[in-house]
């Protein structure tokens, strides 16, 4: 992947709002994103100095210059959530059967769940419910039914991490008939102890290609003394049985190297949550020559862009 020379493309000083909680915010990172009405649309994760979290919409025609809303996005129906909510964050957006589905991590008094929201215009998000067991993050919904089922990858948080924050070392696949009730079908793959991806979680929703589903994920190396290192990698999943991994890249495809990735609120983090292929065919497949815009949070502080192609990602999967 090639970092765009204009990185970081969105920084905290671009959040300008009359809203009292959005004055001089701390950070903007880990956006959800999708192509909407011919523009790149991002839902930015904005954190203020009270460490409250907001989602703010941003749109762009060139993927670099964003028009950012001056108010946080409204979320309707959150009062139906049975637990007290602390944060709604790290959205992943999927267009499925004509509706935009936004799967967020939701930190509550009962743990972190996946929250399901839908929208048609991105003027607001409608909350439909908590759709996972407690202690799950990094939920990504597939953009079509496969074998009659809706499918999702997710990452159970079953490892106690630093400062009591739980993390995990396996991505699992779940299926559903109604998008509300989910059952686990099995493990997709797990972390590789001692290497770059010891702890793992899915990144953006998968990209359909003729060779399989391209799946970008993050891997954490925990064996450095001073800090965990968050990097990105890629795997290719079977088209008809996506829980089957055809091949998993050996090398990471992006690691913290630039200053904006090495320093910030959480140093040494690249965390991708959006991948937008610029071309797709009538079957929803991205052809090999299609450019892919990958947006990622850098150091939990700003939003960056890396550009690649489908062919390059497939090459990374098979790198010897
Ligand atoms: C993960 C999530 C992400 C964050 C990353 C690095 O566990 O909390 O939101 O970007 O850690 O701090």
Tab-separated table of C-alpha atoms and ligand atoms in Angstrom:
chain	number	residue	atom	x	y	z
A	1	UNK	CA	0.000	0.000	0.000
A	2	UNK	CA	1.206	3.503	-0.719
A	3	UNK	CA	0.605	6.239	1.807
A	4	UNK	CA	-0.828	9.364	0.244
A	5	UNK	CA	1.713	12.205	0.445
A	6	UNK	CA	-1.039	14.494	1.813
A	7	UNK	CA	-1.358	12.351	4.977
A	8	UNK	CA	-2.810	12.790	7.477
A	9	UNK	CA	-5.915	13.638	5.439
A	10	UNK	CA	-8.068	14.573	8.461
A	11	UNK	CA	-6.761	15.997	11.717
A	12	UNK	CA	-8.411	17.227	14.890
A	13	UNK	CA	-8.200	20.933	13.951
A	14	UNK	CA	-10.608	20.256	11.038
A	15	UNK	CA	-13.393	19.434	13.506
A	16	UNK	CA	-15.131	22.800	13.799
A	17	UNK	CA	-18.494	22.928	15.464
A	18	UNK	CA	-20.754	25.149	17.532
A	19	UNK	CA	-21.473	22.051	19.657
A	20	UNK	CA	-20.034	22.679	23.150
A	21	UNK	CA	-18.598	19.143	23.366
A	22	UNK	CA	-16.719	19.494	20.062
A	23	UNK	CA	-14.451	22.398	20.958
A	24	UNK	CA	-10.717	21.778	20.513
A	25	UNK	CA	-11.178	17.997	20.327
A	26	UNK	CA	-8.352	15.558	21.053
A	27	UNK	CA	-8.482	13.228	18.087
A	28	UNK	CA	-10.268	11.998	14.973
A	29	UNK	CA	-9.566	8.425	13.827
A	30	UNK	CA	-10.862	4.923	12.859
A	31	UNK	CA	-13.678	6.080	10.523
A	32	UNK	CA	-16.342	3.958	8.867
A	33	UNK	CA	-16.632	4.644	5.149
A	34	UNK	CA	-18.283	3.822	1.851
A	35	UNK	CA	-19.004	5.272	-1.601
A	36	UNK	CA	-22.287	7.217	-1.327
A	37	UNK	CA	-23.845	9.273	-4.124
A	38	UNK	CA	-20.574	9.255	-6.067
A	39	UNK	CA	-18.611	10.623	-3.106
A	40	UNK	CA	-16.450	9.055	-0.444
A	41	UNK	CA	-18.344	9.245	2.829
A	42	UNK	CA	-16.650	8.730	6.189
A	43	UNK	CA	-18.114	8.520	9.685
A	44	UNK	CA	-15.305	9.906	11.806
A	45	UNK	CA	-14.654	8.758	15.355
A	46	UNK	CA	-14.096	11.984	17.258
A	47	UNK	CA	-12.904	12.023	20.848
A	48	UNK	CA	-13.033	15.128	22.998
A	49	UNK	CA	-11.089	16.118	26.090
A	50	UNK	CA	-13.737	14.579	28.351
A	51	UNK	CA	-12.910	11.324	26.480
A	52	UNK	CA	-16.418	11.240	25.091
A	53	UNK	CA	-16.931	9.737	21.632
A	54	UNK	CA	-18.953	11.159	18.713
A	55	UNK	CA	-19.463	10.099	15.107
A	56	UNK	CA	-19.182	12.971	12.621
A	57	UNK	CA	-19.943	12.636	8.914
A	58	UNK	CA	-17.461	13.803	6.261
A	59	UNK	CA	-17.766	13.651	2.446
A	60	UNK	CA	-15.273	14.135	-0.364
A	61	UNK	CA	-15.191	13.984	-4.150
A	62	UNK	CA	-11.429	13.338	-4.401
A	63	UNK	CA	-10.917	11.301	-1.225
A	64	UNK	CA	-8.512	13.910	0.152
A	65	UNK	CA	-10.452	17.095	0.814
A	66	UNK	CA	-13.397	16.495	3.103
A	67	UNK	CA	-16.434	18.563	3.916
A	68	UNK	CA	-16.993	17.774	7.574
A	69	UNK	CA	-20.370	18.178	9.302
A	70	UNK	CA	-20.511	20.758	12.046
A	71	UNK	CA	-22.724	18.588	14.265
A	72	UNK	CA	-22.309	14.986	15.443
A	73	UNK	CA	-24.442	12.365	13.722
A	74	UNK	CA	-27.741	11.686	15.511
A	75	UNK	CA	-28.331	8.112	16.676
A	76	UNK	CA	-31.989	7.261	17.082
A	77	UNK	CA	-33.316	4.525	19.326
A	78	UNK	CA	-30.336	4.158	21.668
A	79	UNK	CA	-32.721	4.274	24.635
A	80	UNK	CA	-33.722	0.699	23.654
A	81	UNK	CA	-30.255	-0.481	24.657
A	82	UNK	CA	-30.642	-2.394	27.927
A	83	UNK	CA	-27.254	-1.288	29.283
A	84	UNK	CA	-25.702	2.082	29.988
A	85	UNK	CA	-23.631	3.068	26.938
A	86	UNK	CA	-20.223	4.675	27.327
A	87	UNK	CA	-18.928	4.776	23.727
A	88	UNK	CA	-20.097	3.928	20.188
A	89	UNK	CA	-16.996	3.634	17.988
A	90	UNK	CA	-14.994	2.051	15.161
A	91	UNK	CA	-17.960	1.895	12.702
A	92	UNK	CA	-17.804	-0.453	9.711
A	93	UNK	CA	-20.247	0.274	6.880
A	94	UNK	CA	-21.724	-2.295	4.467
A	95	UNK	CA	-24.277	-1.759	1.679
A	96	UNK	CA	-26.501	-4.845	1.830
A	97	UNK	CA	-29.813	-5.319	0.008
A	98	UNK	CA	-30.211	-1.579	-0.601
A	99	UNK	CA	-29.618	-0.428	2.979
A	100	UNK	CA	-26.493	0.867	4.660
A	101	UNK	CA	-25.631	-1.148	7.748
A	102	UNK	CA	-23.252	0.277	10.319
A	103	UNK	CA	-21.731	-2.126	12.818
A	104	UNK	CA	-20.082	-0.361	15.754
A	105	UNK	CA	-18.294	-1.410	18.888
A	106	UNK	CA	-20.385	-0.346	21.877
A	107	UNK	CA	-18.737	-0.063	25.269
A	108	UNK	CA	-21.374	-0.555	27.944
A	109	UNK	CA	-21.461	-1.242	31.659
A	110	UNK	CA	-21.897	-4.937	30.716
A	111	UNK	CA	-18.890	-5.049	28.372
A	112	UNK	CA	-18.245	-4.309	24.704
A	113	UNK	CA	-20.906	-5.502	22.212
A	114	UNK	CA	-21.482	-5.101	18.491
A	115	UNK	CA	-24.248	-2.564	17.845
A	116	UNK	CA	-26.310	-2.646	14.629
A	117	UNK	CA	-27.452	0.586	13.001
A	118	UNK	CA	-29.008	1.240	9.584
A	119	UNK	CA	-29.466	4.330	7.471
A	120	UNK	CA	-30.512	5.186	3.931
A	121	UNK	CA	-29.225	8.769	3.672
A	122	UNK	CA	-26.611	9.077	6.456
A	123	UNK	CA	-28.651	11.945	7.918
A	124	UNK	CA	-28.946	9.854	11.097
A	125	UNK	CA	-28.307	6.315	12.291
A	126	UNK	CA	-31.153	4.119	13.543
A	127	UNK	CA	-30.118	1.759	16.324
A	128	UNK	CA	-31.652	-1.702	15.927
A	129	UNK	CA	-29.978	-3.519	18.784
A	130	UNK	CA	-26.960	-5.169	20.328
A	131	UNK	CA	-26.259	-8.080	18.019
A	132	UNK	CA	-23.420	-9.977	19.650
A	133	UNK	CA	-22.502	-11.670	22.845
A	134	UNK	CA	-20.718	-9.421	25.351
A	135	UNK	CA	-16.983	-8.888	24.763
A	136	UNK	CA	-16.841	-8.750	20.973
A	137	UNK	CA	-15.320	-6.080	18.677
A	138	UNK	CA	-14.343	-5.631	15.020
A	139	UNK	CA	-17.613	-6.848	13.467
A	140	UNK	CA	-17.708	-6.768	9.661
A	141	UNK	CA	-20.822	-7.624	7.683
A	142	UNK	CA	-20.579	-9.246	4.236
A	143	UNK	CA	-22.324	-7.229	1.475
A	144	UNK	CA	-24.491	-10.133	0.272
A	145	UNK	CA	-26.145	-13.315	1.531
A	146	UNK	CA	-24.021	-16.403	1.063
A	147	UNK	CA	-25.689	-19.830	1.040
A	148	UNK	CA	-28.890	-18.083	2.133
A	149	UNK	CA	-27.313	-16.603	5.283
A	150	UNK	CA	-26.062	-13.199	6.296
A	151	UNK	CA	-22.441	-13.538	7.369
A	152	UNK	CA	-20.196	-11.573	9.649
A	153	UNK	CA	-16.664	-11.844	10.940
A	154	UNK	CA	-16.072	-10.738	14.506
A	155	UNK	CA	-13.406	-10.854	17.165
A	156	UNK	CA	-14.227	-12.113	20.653
A	157	UNK	CA	-12.307	-10.191	23.328
A	158	UNK	CA	-11.147	-13.082	25.427
A	159	UNK	CA	-7.689	-11.907	26.425
A	160	UNK	CA	-7.116	-9.407	29.229
A	161	UNK	CA	-4.943	-6.716	27.663
A	162	UNK	CA	-3.093	-3.725	29.064
A	163	UNK	CA	-4.978	-1.569	31.596
A	164	UNK	CA	-7.874	-4.021	31.780
A	165	UNK	CA	-8.914	-3.462	28.122
A	166	UNK	CA	-9.780	-6.846	26.653
A	167	UNK	CA	-8.536	-7.960	23.256
A	168	UNK	CA	-8.424	-11.215	21.306
A	169	UNK	CA	-6.426	-13.544	19.135
A	170	UNK	CA	-9.006	-15.156	16.826
A	171	UNK	CA	-11.416	-13.947	14.143
A	172	UNK	CA	-14.622	-16.007	14.028
A	173	UNK	CA	-17.471	-16.228	11.524
A	174	UNK	CA	-21.142	-15.936	12.486
A	175	UNK	CA	-24.301	-16.349	10.453
A	176	UNK	CA	-27.844	-15.050	10.726
A	177	UNK	CA	-31.232	-15.247	9.013
A	178	UNK	CA	-32.470	-11.835	10.157
A	179	UNK	CA	-29.317	-9.794	11.010
A	180	UNK	CA	-30.500	-9.661	14.645
A	181	UNK	CA	-29.838	-13.187	15.920
A	182	UNK	CA	-26.400	-14.605	15.196
A	183	UNK	CA	-24.770	-17.964	15.724
A	184	UNK	CA	-21.070	-18.702	15.472
A	185	UNK	CA	-20.049	-21.063	12.694
A	186	UNK	CA	-16.390	-21.356	13.623
A	187	UNK	CA	-12.956	-19.817	13.638
A	188	UNK	CA	-11.601	-18.047	10.550
A	189	UNK	CA	-8.003	-17.838	11.714
A	190	UNK	CA	-6.048	-16.963	14.814
A	191	UNK	CA	-2.997	-14.953	15.797
A	192	UNK	CA	0.532	-16.098	15.040
A	193	UNK	CA	2.423	-15.920	18.343
A	194	UNK	CA	5.928	-14.367	18.082
A	195	UNK	CA	5.241	-12.790	14.671
A	196	UNK	CA	3.587	-9.550	13.512
A	197	UNK	CA	-0.040	-10.623	14.076
A	198	UNK	CA	-0.192	-12.170	17.550
A	199	UNK	CA	-3.538	-10.544	18.354
A	200	UNK	CA	-5.883	-9.904	15.432
A	201	UNK	CA	-9.194	-8.378	14.338
A	202	UNK	CA	-10.887	-7.700	11.011
A	203	UNK	CA	-10.416	-4.275	9.453
A	204	UNK	CA	-12.837	-3.026	6.784
A	205	UNK	CA	-15.704	-5.177	5.427
A	206	UNK	CA	-14.337	-7.645	2.830
A	207	UNK	CA	-13.927	-6.839	-0.874
A	208	UNK	CA	-15.394	-9.302	-3.384
A	209	UNK	CA	-12.999	-10.326	-6.168
A	210	UNK	CA	-13.019	-13.179	-8.666
A	211	UNK	CA	-10.345	-14.978	-6.618
A	212	UNK	CA	-12.180	-14.680	-3.294
A	213	UNK	CA	-13.026	-12.165	-0.581
A	214	UNK	CA	-10.078	-9.886	0.159
A	215	UNK	CA	-9.983	-9.344	3.893
A	216	UNK	CA	-7.756	-6.685	5.432
A	217	UNK	CA	-7.153	-7.180	9.138
A	218	UNK	CA	-5.032	-5.689	11.892
A	219	UNK	CA	-2.410	-7.601	13.765
A	220	UNK	CA	-0.767	-6.614	17.019
A	221	UNK	CA	2.779	-7.557	17.902
A	222	UNK	CA	2.953	-7.665	21.690
A	223	UNK	CA	6.579	-8.639	22.143
A	224	UNK	CA	8.071	-5.142	22.124
A	225	UNK	CA	9.003	-3.814	25.528
A	226	UNK	CA	7.457	-0.357	25.442
A	227	UNK	CA	4.396	-0.594	23.236
A	228	UNK	CA	2.076	-2.799	21.226
A	229	UNK	CA	2.585	-2.429	17.479
A	230	UNK	CA	-0.600	-2.350	15.325
A	231	UNK	CA	-0.098	-3.305	11.675
A	232	UNK	CA	-2.260	-4.342	8.715
A	233	UNK	CA	-2.325	-7.599	6.801
A	234	UNK	CA	-4.450	-9.291	4.179
A	235	UNK	CA	-6.026	-12.690	3.557
A	236	UNK	CA	-8.118	-14.221	0.800
A	237	UNK	CA	-11.313	-15.999	1.886
A	238	UNK	CA	-13.286	-18.525	-0.164
A	239	UNK	CA	-16.106	-16.893	-2.160
A	240	UNK	CA	-18.810	-19.406	-1.190
A	241	UNK	CA	-17.495	-20.420	2.227
A	242	UNK	CA	-15.746	-17.257	3.458
A	243	UNK	CA	-14.729	-18.827	6.774
A	244	UNK	CA	-12.287	-20.912	4.722
A	245	UNK	CA	-8.994	-19.064	4.346
A	246	UNK	CA	-7.506	-19.714	0.899
A	247	UNK	CA	-4.302	-17.977	1.821
A	248	UNK	CA	-3.053	-15.503	4.411
A	249	UNK	CA	-0.265	-13.046	3.660
A	250	UNK	CA	2.966	-13.670	5.524
A	251	UNK	CA	4.116	-10.042	5.732
A	252	UNK	CA	2.239	-7.061	7.064
A	253	UNK	CA	1.143	-4.642	4.326
A	254	UNK	CA	1.355	-1.472	6.404
A	255	UNK	CA	3.207	-0.818	9.648
A	256	UNK	CA	3.799	2.332	11.674
A	257	UNK	CA	6.708	4.214	10.074
A	258	UNK	CA	5.698	7.820	9.561
A	259	UNK	CA	5.731	10.246	12.493
A	260	UNK	CA	1.924	10.535	12.456
A	261	UNK	CA	1.736	6.745	12.978
A	262	UNK	CA	4.562	6.531	15.510
A	263	UNK	CA	3.419	9.273	17.866
A	264	UNK	CA	0.049	10.394	19.154
A	265	UNK	CA	-2.558	9.304	21.689
A	266	UNK	CA	-1.628	5.651	21.192
A	267	UNK	CA	1.802	5.393	19.547
A	268	UNK	CA	2.618	2.820	16.843
A	269	UNK	CA	-0.895	2.221	15.518
A	270	UNK	CA	-2.254	1.852	11.997
A	271	UNK	CA	-5.872	0.637	12.188
A	272	UNK	CA	-7.854	0.319	8.921
A	273	UNK	CA	-11.634	0.426	8.963
A	274	UNK	CA	-12.487	1.451	5.367
A	275	UNK	CA	-11.530	0.017	1.971
A	276	UNK	CA	-13.202	1.421	-1.119
A	277	UNK	CA	-12.553	-0.201	-4.508
A	278	UNK	CA	-13.062	2.489	-7.156
A	279	UNK	CA	-14.327	-0.008	-9.747
A	280	UNK	CA	-16.734	-2.931	-9.414
A	281	UNK	CA	-18.492	-5.064	-12.035
A	282	UNK	CA	-22.183	-5.980	-12.179
A	283	UNK	CA	-21.600	-8.926	-9.800
A	284	UNK	CA	-20.112	-6.585	-7.195
A	285	UNK	CA	-16.595	-7.911	-7.902
A	286	UNK	CA	-13.652	-5.503	-7.950
A	287	UNK	CA	-11.400	-6.202	-10.972
A	288	UNK	CA	-7.614	-6.621	-10.558
A	289	UNK	CA	-6.819	-3.153	-11.951
A	290	UNK	CA	-9.228	-1.368	-9.580
A	291	UNK	CA	-7.606	1.091	-7.221
A	292	UNK	CA	-8.551	0.660	-3.569
A	293	UNK	CA	-8.644	3.570	-1.109
A	294	UNK	CA	-7.909	2.383	2.412
A	295	UNK	CA	-8.577	4.827	5.253
A	296	UNK	CA	-6.979	4.140	8.583
A	297	UNK	CA	-6.584	5.677	11.992
A	298	UNK	CA	-2.988	6.602	12.792
A	299	UNK	CA	-1.864	6.544	16.431
A	300	UNK	CA	-5.540	6.883	17.486
A	301	UNK	CA	-5.099	10.551	16.594
A	302	UNK	CA	-5.755	11.283	12.903
A	303	UNK	CA	-7.158	9.776	9.679
A	304	UNK	CA	-4.831	8.690	6.860
A	305	UNK	CA	-5.192	7.289	3.344
A	306	UNK	CA	-3.240	4.497	1.676
A	307	UNK	CA	-3.846	3.523	-1.941
A	308	UNK	CA	-3.367	0.116	-3.493
A	309	UNK	CA	-4.976	-2.075	-6.155
A	310	UNK	CA	-6.792	-5.396	-6.056
A	311	UNK	CA	-3.898	-7.007	-7.960
A	312	UNK	CA	-1.356	-5.691	-5.429
A	313	UNK	CA	-3.400	-6.966	-2.485
A	314	UNK	CA	-3.667	-10.413	-4.092
A	315	UNK	CA	0.090	-10.323	-4.712
A	316	UNK	CA	0.608	-9.515	-1.004
A	317	UNK	CA	-1.527	-12.511	-0.054
A	318	UNK	CA	0.703	-14.825	-2.083
A	319	UNK	CA	4.086	-13.204	-1.305
A	320	UNK	CA	6.553	-16.070	-0.629
B	1	LIG	C1	-8.054	-1.400	19.654
B	1	LIG	C2	-9.333	-0.572	19.493
B	1	LIG	C3	-9.114	0.485	18.458
B	1	LIG	C4	-7.812	1.258	18.686
B	1	LIG	C5	-6.648	0.294	18.899
B	1	LIG	C6	-5.352	1.001	19.257
B	1	LIG	O1	-8.197	-2.326	20.684
B	1	LIG	O2	-9.654	0.058	20.723
B	1	LIG	O3	-10.184	1.383	18.522
B	1	LIG	O4	-7.533	2.033	17.549
B	1	LIG	O5	-6.974	-0.570	19.958
B	1	LIG	O6	-5.474	1.731	20.445
